[in-house]
C-alpha cells in the first residue's frame, strides 16, 4: 500500500466517527495541555519567586571582626574610619560600623533618675556604638528627633539614640523636651528615636551611642561588625573586596556573610517546582494515553468485518497494523498540537492576570505535538497488533 493511501485510509477512519475521535483526542489535549501548563506556570512562578527574592537579603553584606583576646595589645582589625573606605567601593550604597561588648548586652537603663518604691526602675537593654550611617545601613528612619552627627562624635557628646521599641519600653514618646536616660551612673540626652528597622532588628530594643562616647563611657572601642548595603547584583563582588578595604593585610581574620547567588537560587526553586508539577502533567498524559488505547481497541472490535475484507483482498498484517497505528498517531498528534496551543495561551493569560513575566520553553511548545504523536503511537500498539493477528475467515464470520 502506498504511504499516501495509508494516510488517506487512516484519515478516513478517524473522520468516520468525528464525535468519538474528538472525545478521544480530548484525552491527549488534556494531557499535553496540562503538561505544558504545569511546566510553564512552574517556570514562571519560579522566576517570579526569585524575582521577588527579598531585595534586602540579596543586597546585604556583613563583615564580622573577631573579638580581641583578653590582655592582647594588638590593634583591632577594623578601624572606625574603615567604613569610609568601604563606601567608596563600586556597588556599595551605604555602610555603618557597630561595636558591642559582652558587658553591654544587658544594661539596666532608666528614663529618670528618681527611684520610687513600687515602680518599675528601668529596663534591661543592649547598648551599641555606631557610625553616623547606621539609619541607612539598617534601612531605618528617624521617627523622632535626629541621629547623631560628626559633630557629636568629635565633641564626645553624651547623647543617645533609642530604638523605637526601647523608647516605648522606657516611656519616651517625644524628644523635643530633651529627655534623658540613665545607666552605669551616667546620664545621656536622647536626641532621636530610630524606627522602621529592617536589618539588625535587635537595634530596635537598644540604646545607640556615638563611637567616641561608647569608647569613653562603656568601653566600646573596637568595631565588631560592619553592615554594608549594595546595589542588586553587586553583593558577591563587594563581599570579596570589603575585607581588603576594611583591614588591609588582615583581611583573612574577618568573616564575611554574603547572600547566596541568585542564579543558584533560581535553578533550585525552578527545579523543585518543575519536579512537582511534572509528575502531575505526566499523570494526565498517561490518562490520555489510556483513553486513546481504549477507544482504538473498541474501534478495532467494531471494524472486524472491514479488517477481514481487507485481508481477503490481499492486505498484509503489516498494512492492517500500520493503518490503526497511523490513526492513533494522528489522534495523538492532533491532541498534542491543540493541547500545546491551549497550554501556551493559559500560561500567558495566568501571567498577565498575575502581572508576571511569562516564561515559556520553546522546546517544550514544539516538542509537545511530537510527544502527543508518540503517546498515540504507543497507545495504538496493542489494538493494531490485535487487528493484524485476525484471520480473514474468522473476521468475515464475525457478526460485525
Short mmCIF file of C-alpha atoms in Angstrom, two decimals, residues 30-46 49 269-285 347 350 356 364:
data_model
loop_
_atom_site.label_atom_id
_atom_site.label_comp_id
_atom_site.label_asym_id
_atom_site.label_seq_id
_atom_site.Cartn_x
_atom_site.Cartn_y
_atom_site.Cartn_z
CA UNK A 30 -5.87 17.45 28.44
CA UNK A 31 -2.66 15.51 28.98
CA UNK A 32 -0.42 17.64 26.75
CA UNK A 33 -2.18 20.85 27.82
CA UNK A 34 -1.73 20.01 31.48
CA UNK A 35 1.92 19.19 30.89
CA UNK A 36 2.58 22.49 29.10
CA UNK A 37 0.55 24.50 31.63
CA UNK A 38 2.16 22.97 34.69
CA UNK A 39 5.73 23.29 33.43
CA UNK A 40 5.08 26.77 32.02
CA UNK A 41 3.42 28.08 35.18
CA UNK A 42 6.06 26.37 37.32
CA UNK A 43 8.85 28.08 35.38
CA UNK A 44 7.01 31.41 35.51
CA UNK A 45 6.33 31.08 39.23
CA UNK A 46 9.92 30.07 39.94
CA UNK A 49 9.79 33.89 43.26
CA UNK A 269 13.41 26.88 43.05
CA UNK A 270 12.62 26.15 39.41
CA UNK A 271 13.89 22.59 39.73
CA UNK A 272 11.79 21.89 42.82
CA UNK A 273 8.61 23.39 41.38
CA UNK A 274 9.11 21.77 37.97
CA UNK A 275 9.66 18.36 39.56
CA UNK A 276 6.37 18.60 41.44
CA UNK A 277 4.25 19.75 38.50
CA UNK A 278 5.96 17.47 36.00
CA UNK A 279 4.60 14.46 37.87
CA UNK A 280 1.06 15.89 37.64
CA UNK A 281 1.47 16.53 33.92
CA UNK A 282 2.75 13.02 33.26
CA UNK A 283 -0.17 11.52 35.17
CA UNK A 284 -2.58 13.46 32.97
CA UNK A 285 -0.67 12.33 29.89
CA UNK A 347 0.29 30.28 30.77
CA UNK A 350 -2.25 33.49 34.03
CA UNK A 356 4.13 38.22 35.93
CA UNK A 364 8.50 22.27 25.21
#
